[in-house]
mmCIF file of C-alpha atoms in Angstrom:
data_model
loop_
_atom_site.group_PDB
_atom_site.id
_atom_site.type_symbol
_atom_site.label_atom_id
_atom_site.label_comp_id
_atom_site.label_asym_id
_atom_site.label_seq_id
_atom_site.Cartn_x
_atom_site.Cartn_y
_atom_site.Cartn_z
ATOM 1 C CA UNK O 236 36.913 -21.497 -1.613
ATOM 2 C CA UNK O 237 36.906 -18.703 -4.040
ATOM 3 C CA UNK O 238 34.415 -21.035 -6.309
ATOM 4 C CA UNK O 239 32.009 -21.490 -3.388
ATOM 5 C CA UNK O 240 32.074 -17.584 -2.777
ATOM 6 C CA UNK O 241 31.360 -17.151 -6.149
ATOM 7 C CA UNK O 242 28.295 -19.764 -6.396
ATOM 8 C CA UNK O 243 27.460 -18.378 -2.933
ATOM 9 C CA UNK O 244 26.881 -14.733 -4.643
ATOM 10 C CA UNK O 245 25.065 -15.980 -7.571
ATOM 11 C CA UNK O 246 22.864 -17.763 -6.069
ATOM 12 C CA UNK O 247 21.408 -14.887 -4.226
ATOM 13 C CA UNK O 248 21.026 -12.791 -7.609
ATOM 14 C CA UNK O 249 17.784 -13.900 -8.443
ATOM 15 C CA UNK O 250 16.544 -12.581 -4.906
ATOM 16 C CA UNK O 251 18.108 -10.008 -5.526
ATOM 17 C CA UNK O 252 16.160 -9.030 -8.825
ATOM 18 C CA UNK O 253 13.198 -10.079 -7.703
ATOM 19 C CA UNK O 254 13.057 -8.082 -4.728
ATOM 20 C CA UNK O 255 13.652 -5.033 -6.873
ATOM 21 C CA UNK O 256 10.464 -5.838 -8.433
ATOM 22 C CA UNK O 257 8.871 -7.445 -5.756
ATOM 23 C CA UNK O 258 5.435 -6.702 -6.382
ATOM 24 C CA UNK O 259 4.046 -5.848 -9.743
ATOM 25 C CA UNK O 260 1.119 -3.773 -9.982
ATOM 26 C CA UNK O 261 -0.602 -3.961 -13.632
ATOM 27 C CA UNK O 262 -2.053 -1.404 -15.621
ATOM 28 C CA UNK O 263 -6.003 -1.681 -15.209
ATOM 29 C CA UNK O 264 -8.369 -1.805 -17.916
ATOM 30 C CA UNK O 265 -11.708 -1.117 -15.582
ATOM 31 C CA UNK O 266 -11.718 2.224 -14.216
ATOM 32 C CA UNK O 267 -12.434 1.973 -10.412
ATOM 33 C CA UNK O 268 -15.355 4.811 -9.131
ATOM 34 C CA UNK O 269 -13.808 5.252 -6.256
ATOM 35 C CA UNK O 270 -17.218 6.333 -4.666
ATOM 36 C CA UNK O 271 -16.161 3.768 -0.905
ATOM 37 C CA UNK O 272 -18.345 1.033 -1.916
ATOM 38 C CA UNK O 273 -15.406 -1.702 -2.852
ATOM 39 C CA UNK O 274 -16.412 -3.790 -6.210
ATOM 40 C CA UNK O 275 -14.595 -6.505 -7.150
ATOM 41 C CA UNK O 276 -14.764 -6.678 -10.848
ATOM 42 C CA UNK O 277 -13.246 -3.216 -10.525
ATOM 43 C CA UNK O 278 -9.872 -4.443 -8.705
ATOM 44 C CA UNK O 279 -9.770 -7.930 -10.696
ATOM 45 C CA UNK O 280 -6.453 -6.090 -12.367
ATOM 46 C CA UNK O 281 -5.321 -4.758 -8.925
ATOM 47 C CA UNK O 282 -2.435 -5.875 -6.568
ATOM 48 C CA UNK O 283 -3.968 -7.221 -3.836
ATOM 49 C CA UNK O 284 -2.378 -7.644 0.155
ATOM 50 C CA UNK O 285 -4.855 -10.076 2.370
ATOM 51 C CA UNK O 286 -3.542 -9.482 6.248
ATOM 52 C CA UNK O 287 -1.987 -6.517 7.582
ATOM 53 C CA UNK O 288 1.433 -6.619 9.718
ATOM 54 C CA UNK O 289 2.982 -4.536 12.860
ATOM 55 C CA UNK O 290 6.759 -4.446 11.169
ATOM 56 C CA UNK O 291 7.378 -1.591 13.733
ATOM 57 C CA UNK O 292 6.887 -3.401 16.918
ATOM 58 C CA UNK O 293 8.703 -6.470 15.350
ATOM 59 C CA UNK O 294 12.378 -4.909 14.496
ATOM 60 C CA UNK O 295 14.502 -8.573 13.351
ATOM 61 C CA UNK O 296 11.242 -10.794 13.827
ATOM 62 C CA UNK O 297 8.983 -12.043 11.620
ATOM 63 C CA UNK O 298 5.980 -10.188 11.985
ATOM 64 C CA UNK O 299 2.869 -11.967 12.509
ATOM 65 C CA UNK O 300 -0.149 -10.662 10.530
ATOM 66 C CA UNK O 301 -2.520 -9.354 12.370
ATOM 67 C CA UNK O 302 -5.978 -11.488 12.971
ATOM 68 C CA UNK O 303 -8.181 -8.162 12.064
ATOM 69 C CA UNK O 304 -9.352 -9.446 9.024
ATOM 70 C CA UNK O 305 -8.144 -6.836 6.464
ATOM 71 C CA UNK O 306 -7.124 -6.082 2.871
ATOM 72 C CA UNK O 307 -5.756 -3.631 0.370
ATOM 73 C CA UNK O 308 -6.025 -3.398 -3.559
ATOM 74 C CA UNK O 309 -3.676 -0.732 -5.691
ATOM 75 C CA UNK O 310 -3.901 -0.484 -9.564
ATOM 76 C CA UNK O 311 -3.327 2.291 -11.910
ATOM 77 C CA UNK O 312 -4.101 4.259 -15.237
ATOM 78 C CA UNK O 313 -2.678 6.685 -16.717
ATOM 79 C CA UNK O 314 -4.296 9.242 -14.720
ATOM 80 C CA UNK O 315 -4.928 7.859 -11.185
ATOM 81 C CA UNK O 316 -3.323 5.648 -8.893
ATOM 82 C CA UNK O 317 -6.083 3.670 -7.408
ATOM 83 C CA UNK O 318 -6.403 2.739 -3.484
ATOM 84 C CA UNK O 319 -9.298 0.330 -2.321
ATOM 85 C CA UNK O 320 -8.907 -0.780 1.884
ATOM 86 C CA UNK O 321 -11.625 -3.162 3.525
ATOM 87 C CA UNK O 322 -11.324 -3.970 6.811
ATOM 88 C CA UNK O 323 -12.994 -5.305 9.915
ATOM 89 C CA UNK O 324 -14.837 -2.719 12.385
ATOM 90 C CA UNK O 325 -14.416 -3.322 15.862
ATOM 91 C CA UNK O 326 -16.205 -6.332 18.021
ATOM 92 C CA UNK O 327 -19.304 -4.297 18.187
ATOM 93 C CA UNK O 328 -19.351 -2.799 14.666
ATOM 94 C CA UNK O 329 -17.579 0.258 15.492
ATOM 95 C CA UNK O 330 -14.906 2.385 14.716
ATOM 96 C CA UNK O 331 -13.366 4.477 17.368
ATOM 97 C CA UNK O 332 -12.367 8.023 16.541
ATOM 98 C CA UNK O 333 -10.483 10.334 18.141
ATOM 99 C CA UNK O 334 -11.592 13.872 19.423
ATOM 100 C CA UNK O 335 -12.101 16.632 17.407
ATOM 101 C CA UNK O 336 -8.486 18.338 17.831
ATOM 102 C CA UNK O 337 -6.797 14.725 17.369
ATOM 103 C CA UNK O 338 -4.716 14.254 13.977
ATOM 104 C CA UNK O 339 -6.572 11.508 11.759
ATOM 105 C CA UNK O 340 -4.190 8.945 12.415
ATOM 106 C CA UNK O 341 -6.078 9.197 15.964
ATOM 107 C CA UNK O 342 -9.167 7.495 14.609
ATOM 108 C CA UNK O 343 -9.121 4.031 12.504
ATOM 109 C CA UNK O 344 -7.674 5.357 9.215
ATOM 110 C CA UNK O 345 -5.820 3.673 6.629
ATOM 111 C CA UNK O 346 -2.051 5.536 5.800
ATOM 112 C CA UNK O 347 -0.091 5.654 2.529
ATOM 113 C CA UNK O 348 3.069 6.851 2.019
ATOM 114 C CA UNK O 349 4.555 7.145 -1.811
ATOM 115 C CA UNK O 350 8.412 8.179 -3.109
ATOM 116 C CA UNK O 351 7.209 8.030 -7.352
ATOM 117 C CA UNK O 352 10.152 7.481 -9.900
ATOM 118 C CA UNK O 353 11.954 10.378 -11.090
ATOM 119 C CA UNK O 354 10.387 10.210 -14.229
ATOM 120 C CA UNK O 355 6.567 10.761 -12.724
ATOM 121 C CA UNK O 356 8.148 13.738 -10.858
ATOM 122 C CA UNK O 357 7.852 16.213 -13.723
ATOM 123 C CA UNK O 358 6.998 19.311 -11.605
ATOM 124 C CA UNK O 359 9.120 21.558 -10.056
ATOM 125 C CA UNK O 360 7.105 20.819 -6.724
ATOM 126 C CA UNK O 361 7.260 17.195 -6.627
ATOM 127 C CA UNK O 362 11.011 16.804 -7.364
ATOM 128 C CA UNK O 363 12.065 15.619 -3.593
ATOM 129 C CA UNK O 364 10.507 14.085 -0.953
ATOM 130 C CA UNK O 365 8.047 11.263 -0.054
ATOM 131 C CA UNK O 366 3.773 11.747 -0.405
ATOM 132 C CA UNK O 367 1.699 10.717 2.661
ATOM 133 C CA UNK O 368 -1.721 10.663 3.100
ATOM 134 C CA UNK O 369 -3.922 9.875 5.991
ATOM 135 C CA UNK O 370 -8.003 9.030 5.652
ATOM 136 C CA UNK O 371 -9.791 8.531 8.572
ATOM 137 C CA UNK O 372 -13.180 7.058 9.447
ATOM 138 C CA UNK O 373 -14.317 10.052 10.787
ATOM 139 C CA UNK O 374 -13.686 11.875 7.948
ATOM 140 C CA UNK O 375 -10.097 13.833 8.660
ATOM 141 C CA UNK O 376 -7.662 13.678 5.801
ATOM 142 C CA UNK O 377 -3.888 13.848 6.727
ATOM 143 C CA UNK O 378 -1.477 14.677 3.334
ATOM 144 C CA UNK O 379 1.912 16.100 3.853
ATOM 145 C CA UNK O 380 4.772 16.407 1.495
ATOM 146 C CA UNK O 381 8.114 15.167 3.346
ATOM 147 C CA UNK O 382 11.699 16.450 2.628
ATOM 148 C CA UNK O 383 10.446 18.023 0.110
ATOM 149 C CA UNK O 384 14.068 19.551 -0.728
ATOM 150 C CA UNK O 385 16.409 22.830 -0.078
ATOM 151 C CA UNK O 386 16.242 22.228 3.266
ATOM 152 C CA UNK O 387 12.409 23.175 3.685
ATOM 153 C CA UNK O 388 10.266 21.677 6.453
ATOM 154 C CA UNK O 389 7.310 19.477 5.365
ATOM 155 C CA UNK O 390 4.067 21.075 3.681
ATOM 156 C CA UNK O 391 0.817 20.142 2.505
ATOM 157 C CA UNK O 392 0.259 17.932 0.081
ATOM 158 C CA UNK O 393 -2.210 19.850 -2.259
ATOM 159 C CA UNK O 394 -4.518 16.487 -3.470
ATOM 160 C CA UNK O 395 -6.491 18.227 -6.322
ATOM 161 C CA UNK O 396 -9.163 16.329 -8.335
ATOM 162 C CA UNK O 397 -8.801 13.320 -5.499
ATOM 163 C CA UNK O 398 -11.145 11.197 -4.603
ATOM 164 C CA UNK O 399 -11.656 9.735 -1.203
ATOM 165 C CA UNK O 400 -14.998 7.917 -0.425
ATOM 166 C CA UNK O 401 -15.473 5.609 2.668
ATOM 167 C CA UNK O 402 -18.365 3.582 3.640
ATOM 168 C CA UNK O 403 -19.797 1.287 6.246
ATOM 169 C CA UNK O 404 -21.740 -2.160 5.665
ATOM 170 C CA UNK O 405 -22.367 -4.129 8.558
ATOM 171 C CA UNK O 406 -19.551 -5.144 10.411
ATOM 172 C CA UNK O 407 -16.898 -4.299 7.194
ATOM 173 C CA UNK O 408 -15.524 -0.370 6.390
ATOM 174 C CA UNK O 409 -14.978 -0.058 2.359
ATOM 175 C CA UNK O 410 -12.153 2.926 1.799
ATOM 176 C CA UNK O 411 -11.568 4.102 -1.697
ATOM 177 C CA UNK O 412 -9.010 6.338 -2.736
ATOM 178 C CA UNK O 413 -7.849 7.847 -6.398
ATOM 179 C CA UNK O 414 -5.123 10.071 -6.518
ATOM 180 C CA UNK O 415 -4.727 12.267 -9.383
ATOM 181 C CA UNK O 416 -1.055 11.648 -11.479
ATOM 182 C CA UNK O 417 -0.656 15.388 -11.042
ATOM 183 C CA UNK O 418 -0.464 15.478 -7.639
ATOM 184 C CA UNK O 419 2.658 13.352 -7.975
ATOM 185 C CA UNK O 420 3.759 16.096 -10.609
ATOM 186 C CA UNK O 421 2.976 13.959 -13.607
ATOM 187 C CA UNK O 422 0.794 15.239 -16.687
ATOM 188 C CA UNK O 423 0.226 11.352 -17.083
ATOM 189 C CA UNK O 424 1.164 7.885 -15.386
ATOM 190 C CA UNK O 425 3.481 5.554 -16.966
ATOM 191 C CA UNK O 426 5.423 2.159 -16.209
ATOM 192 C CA UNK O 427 8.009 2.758 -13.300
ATOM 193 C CA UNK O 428 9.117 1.567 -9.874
ATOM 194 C CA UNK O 429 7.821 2.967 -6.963
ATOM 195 C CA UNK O 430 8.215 2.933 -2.651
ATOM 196 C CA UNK O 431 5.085 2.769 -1.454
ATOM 197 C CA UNK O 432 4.070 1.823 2.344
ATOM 198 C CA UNK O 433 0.014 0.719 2.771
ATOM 199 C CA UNK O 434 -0.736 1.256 6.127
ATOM 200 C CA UNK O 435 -3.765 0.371 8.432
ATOM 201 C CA UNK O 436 -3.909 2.575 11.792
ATOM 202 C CA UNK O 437 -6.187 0.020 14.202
ATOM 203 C CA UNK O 438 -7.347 2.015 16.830
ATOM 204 C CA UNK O 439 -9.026 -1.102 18.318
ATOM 205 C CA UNK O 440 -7.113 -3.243 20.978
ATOM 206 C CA UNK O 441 -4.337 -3.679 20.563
ATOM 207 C CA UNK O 442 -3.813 -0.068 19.495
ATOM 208 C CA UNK O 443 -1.379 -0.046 16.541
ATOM 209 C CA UNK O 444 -0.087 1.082 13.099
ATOM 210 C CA UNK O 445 -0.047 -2.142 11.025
ATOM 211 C CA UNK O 446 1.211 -2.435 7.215
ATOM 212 C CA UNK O 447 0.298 -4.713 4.351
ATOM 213 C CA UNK O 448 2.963 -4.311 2.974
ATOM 214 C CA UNK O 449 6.162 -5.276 3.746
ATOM 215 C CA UNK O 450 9.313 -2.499 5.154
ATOM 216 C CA UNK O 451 12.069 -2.004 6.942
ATOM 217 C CA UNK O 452 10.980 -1.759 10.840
ATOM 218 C CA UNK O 453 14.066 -0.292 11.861
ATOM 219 C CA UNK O 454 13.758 2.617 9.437
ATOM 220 C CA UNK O 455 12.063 5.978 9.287
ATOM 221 C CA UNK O 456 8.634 6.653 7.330
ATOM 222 C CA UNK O 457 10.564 9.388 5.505
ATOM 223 C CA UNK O 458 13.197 7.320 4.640
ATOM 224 C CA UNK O 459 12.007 6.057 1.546
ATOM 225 C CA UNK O 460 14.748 3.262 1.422
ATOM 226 C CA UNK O 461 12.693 1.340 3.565
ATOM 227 C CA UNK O 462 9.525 1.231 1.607
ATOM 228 C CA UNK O 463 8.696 -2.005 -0.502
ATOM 229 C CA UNK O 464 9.073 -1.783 -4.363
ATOM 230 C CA UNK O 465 6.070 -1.879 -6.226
ATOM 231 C CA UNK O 466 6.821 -2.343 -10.110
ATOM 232 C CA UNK O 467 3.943 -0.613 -12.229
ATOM 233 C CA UNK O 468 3.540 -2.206 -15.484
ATOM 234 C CA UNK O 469 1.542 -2.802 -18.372
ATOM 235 C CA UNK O 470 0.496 -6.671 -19.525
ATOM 236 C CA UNK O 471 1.875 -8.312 -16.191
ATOM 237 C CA UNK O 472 0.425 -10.271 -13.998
ATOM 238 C CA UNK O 473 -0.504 -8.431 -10.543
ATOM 239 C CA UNK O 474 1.046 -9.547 -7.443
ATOM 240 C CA UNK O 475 -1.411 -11.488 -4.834
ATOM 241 C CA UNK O 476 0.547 -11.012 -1.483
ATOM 242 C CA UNK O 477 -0.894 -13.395 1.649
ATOM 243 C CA UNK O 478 0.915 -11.407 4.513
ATOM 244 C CA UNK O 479 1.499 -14.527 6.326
ATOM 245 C CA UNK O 480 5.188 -15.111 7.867
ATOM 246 C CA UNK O 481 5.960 -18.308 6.430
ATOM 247 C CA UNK O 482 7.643 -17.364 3.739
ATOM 248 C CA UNK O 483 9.540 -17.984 0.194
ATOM 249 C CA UNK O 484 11.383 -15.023 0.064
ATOM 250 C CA UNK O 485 13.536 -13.942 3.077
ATOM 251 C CA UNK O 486 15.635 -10.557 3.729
ATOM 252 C CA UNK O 487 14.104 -8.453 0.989
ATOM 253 C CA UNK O 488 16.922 -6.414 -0.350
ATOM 254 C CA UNK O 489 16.752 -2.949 0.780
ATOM 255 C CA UNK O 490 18.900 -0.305 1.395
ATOM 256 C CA UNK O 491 18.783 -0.630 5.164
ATOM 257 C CA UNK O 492 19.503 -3.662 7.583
ATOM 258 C CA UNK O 493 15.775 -5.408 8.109
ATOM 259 C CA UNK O 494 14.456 -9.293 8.043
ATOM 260 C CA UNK O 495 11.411 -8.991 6.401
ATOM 261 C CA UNK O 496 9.561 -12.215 5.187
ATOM 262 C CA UNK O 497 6.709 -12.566 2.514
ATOM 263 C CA UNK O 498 4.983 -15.002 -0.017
ATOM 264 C CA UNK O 499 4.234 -13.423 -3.327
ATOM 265 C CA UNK O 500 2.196 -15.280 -5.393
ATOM 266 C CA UNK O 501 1.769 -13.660 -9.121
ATOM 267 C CA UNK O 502 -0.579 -16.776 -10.961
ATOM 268 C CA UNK O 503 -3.341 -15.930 -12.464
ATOM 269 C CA UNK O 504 -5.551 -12.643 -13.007
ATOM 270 C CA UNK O 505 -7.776 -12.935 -10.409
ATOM 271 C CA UNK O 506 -7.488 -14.434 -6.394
ATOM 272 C CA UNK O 507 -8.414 -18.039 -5.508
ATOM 273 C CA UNK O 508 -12.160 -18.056 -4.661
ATOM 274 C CA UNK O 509 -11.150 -18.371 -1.176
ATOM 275 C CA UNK O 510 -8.724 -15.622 -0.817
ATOM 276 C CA UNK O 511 -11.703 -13.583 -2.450
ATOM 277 C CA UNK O 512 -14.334 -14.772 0.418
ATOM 278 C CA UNK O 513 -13.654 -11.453 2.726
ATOM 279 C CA UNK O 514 -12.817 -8.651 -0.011
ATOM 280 C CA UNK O 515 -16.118 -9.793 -1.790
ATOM 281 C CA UNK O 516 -18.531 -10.080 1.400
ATOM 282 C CA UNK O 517 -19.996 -7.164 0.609
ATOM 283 C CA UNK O 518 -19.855 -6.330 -3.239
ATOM 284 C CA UNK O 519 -22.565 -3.800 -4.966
ATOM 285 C CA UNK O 520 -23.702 -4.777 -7.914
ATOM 286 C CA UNK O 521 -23.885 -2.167 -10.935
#
């Protein structure tokens, strides 16, 4: 019995390990411009999520994703983390906002929450605490600092030297988003694991926050436990993550009770040409 328990355990280490590095996020060689007009020769590099989820509505289900078509693209440098969202607009080609006093998670925005590695944290500012940031379609930018330590109350998160560009081509909204290392309290970007939540607020019907990637629905947004790990490294292969619910990996190991499900694929350097069919409908050449 004590044999079986034993081959019971190990067996479940290599889940284990991989779910600490779940997905892996190279180092990019092309330089996004960030300027809301989504290229793809500038994410070939990037992690990429196709399908967003509702994990909060679906505490111990499998969360189905959603049929908006949508998708998310994060890659780094040594100086930026890079954020690229496109996503459907609504039946008609809109994309409701709320009123002029409403927060920007009132309006179809996309939401990002980050908890960096200790050793990106270099200022005093950024030792505690989890980053998120808000960008809606109307414009309205949302970036608060969470527990940020001592006891204090959330403040703003000052976003120096960011860049946040949207744009709107036919029936398909581009968001682009570079955040400087220093607001993370880093002079420069280096390998490390990270928490990171990408988030897509539809405010179409049904009205709900859904999440490409992957976290614990029965936790908090500040609780940084929760988040999926995103491994940033140099030389690896970037993760290509499908949202759907059947799934190869099951439980991802996190520091709170959840039954999260996922297919990571990490094979080659750029998406099957017809995963790419929707993130490339609209590319700008030049």
């Amino acid at each position: 019995m004590r044999g079986k328990a034993l081959l019971s355990i190990l067996a479940q280490v290599p889940l284990l390990v991989l779910g600490a590095e779940m997905f892996t996020v190279p180092l990019t060689s092309v330089t996004p411009r960030a300027d809301g007009v989504i290229r793809r020769d500038e994410y070939r590099f990037a992690a990429t999520f196709k399908g967003a989820a509702n994990y909060r509505q679906n505490v111990g289900k499998n969360p189905k994703t959603d049929p908006r078509k949508s998708e998310c693209a994060l890659t780094w440098d040594e100086d930026f983390v890079y954020l690229a969202v496109r996503s459907a607009t609504g039946r008609d080609g809109s994309l409701p906002k709320g009123g002029p006093r409403d927060p920007a998670w009132a309006s179809e925005s996309v939401e990002f929450w980050f908890d960096p590695p200790k050793e990106v944290r270099a200022a005093e500012f950024a030792r505690f605490g989890q980053f998120q940031l808000t960008f809606a379609c109307d414009g309205k930018v949302h970036a608060m600092q969470h527990n940020p330590g001592f006891g204090l109350p959330p403040r703003p998160w000052k976003l120096e030297g960011a860049r946040l560009k949207q744009s709107v081509v036919g029936d398909t909204w581009d968001c682009e988003i570079a955040i400087p290392a220093a607001a993370f309290g880093a002079e420069k970007l280096d390998e490390g694991e990270w928490g990171i939540i990408l988030g897509r607020n539809f405010r179409t019907n049904p009205n709900v926050q859904c999440s490409f990637s992957p976290f614990a629905s029965s936790g908090a947004y500040t609780d940084s436990s929760c988040y999926s790990r995103f491994a940033f490294r140099k030389g690896v292969r970037p993760t290509r993550f499908n949202g759907e619910p059947e799934s190869i990996l099951k439980g991802i190991p996190l520091t709170v009770p959840c039954n999260i499900t996922a297919k990571v694929r990490t094979t080659g350097v750029c998406p099957p040409r017809k995963y790419r069919r929707f993130f490339a409908s609209h590319d700008v050449d030049g």
